[in-house]
Amino acid sequence: MLSITSQYLARYRQLTVDDRSGTVLPVTGAQRRFVLVRALDPSGRPDVVPMFFAFPHGAVDPERLRSAARLLAARHTALRSRPVVVRGTPVLRVGEPDVQVTLPAPAPGESPADTLRRALAAWEPQGPPLRLFLARDHENQEEDLLAVALDHAVCDGRSLTRIVEDLGTAYTEVADAHAPAPEETEAELDAYRRAVLLQLAAEERADSPGAAAYWAHRLRAVRARAPGRRPERVPDGTLPTGAAQARLPAHEDGVPFPGLLDACRSAARSLYGPGHVVPLGYPWGGRPGGAAPVIGCFLNTVVFPLVTGDEPDPEETADAWWDDLERADAPFDTVVAAARSAGSGWTGNLDGLLTVDDASRRPPLVLAGAEGRETDVDGRPVRGPFAVSVTQGAEIRLRMVWDRAILDDDTALAAFDALTRALRPVERLPH
């Protein structure tokens, strides 16, 4: 029997056998996941990844920024392509670099953060994958906020640094009316297509009966979403998501990934109580060997079943995680199908999400000498009950957000406290 990846490739080849345009591209397993998530959303809304930058008031020229964004999209195939489903087959359709910079009008007394939150909530599913929103601070004339927002199906975490750097470069270049030559654009499209095909070849190799059997056993106990302590109602005027953040002293060599998993387990136990198996998703992987470092969506989502029982044995967590990594290239849809074959009844919804960043890889956005300070805008929708982000560097920056329709604030804050306690460095005793 053909694997899910092999079946997808066969359908894609049949779909494009007569295509001479070269503008219908295959999608990676990671992209298939986001297309599936979008299909399951009643609103059809994709996962949106925004980056927010605070600039001195008036420092950003909207027209120059629009030209720079279009130049950026012209240079990167993924940023001018839209995920679509053709005859039941997810593909990426390459289009023109149609990128707009929107200046949403603020409501009376509204802050730039409120304005951006409202603009992103009105995201039109059928629009371009890259969009920019500039909220001017007309009242205080202190800082304007810029949102660089992307459909997650066209980018992953490793793409964001490149997007920030290249947007700053393009902002400088448009002053000289620079534009990519047609052969430059075509060469990047070929490089992108090759990278996706290499990724699919790696996924096809990983999409094996042995990997399916492993994940079937590993996730057989995952059931429907664990019941959280739901609020009786979300008060009027309350943001749909809550957030908490902390800065902790850095560990000497950073927190090992299994330690982060155990910290999330502590949070899950506080959220859901003992006796549950909570599916936590985290991105893992990279560009396949031999592929150009193109912008795109290549990182797979790996699932770690957090058992909310007694305090875990750190060595047991580490051993399980290392075993998982040996099968981490198996596409997400294959993993879900394997779990369901074992009778779990799991639909693929994740109860928690974990992302980890290196502070040294997060450059500021510089537009013609004006430096944008990256910041957070709370209250945006989160795909799942809770999500944790960890940035490691000179300190540990820890952030947790939760869906207030699923978890009440007191329970979520208690879980955040458990998370921070688990990540505090252990004091060294004197010799």
XYZ file of N, CA and C in Angstrom, residues 16 23 75 137 171 204 260 340 359 373 417:
33
model
N -0.765 17.739 -12.735
C 0.053 18.695 -13.481
C 0.674 18.102 -14.743
N 3.645 26.946 -12.799
C 3.225 27.788 -11.670
C 2.362 27.037 -10.664
N 11.175 38.213 -5.280
C 12.417 37.440 -5.149
C 12.219 36.077 -4.489
N 0.633 56.234 15.298
C 0.274 56.784 16.609
C 0.042 58.286 16.447
N 13.984 47.657 1.107
C 13.572 49.028 1.414
C 14.657 50.023 0.983
N 8.974 10.946 1.880
C 8.532 9.664 1.339
C 9.365 8.526 1.939
N 12.605 21.487 28.486
C 11.468 22.314 28.083
C 10.200 21.467 28.005
N -4.708 7.096 14.779
C -6.105 6.682 14.633
C -6.203 5.187 14.342
N 17.966 33.905 20.668
C 17.913 35.368 20.642
C 18.890 35.951 19.620
N 11.940 47.993 16.753
C 12.080 47.132 17.933
C 10.970 46.086 17.912
N 2.889 29.668 36.289
C 3.774 29.624 37.462
C 4.504 28.280 37.534
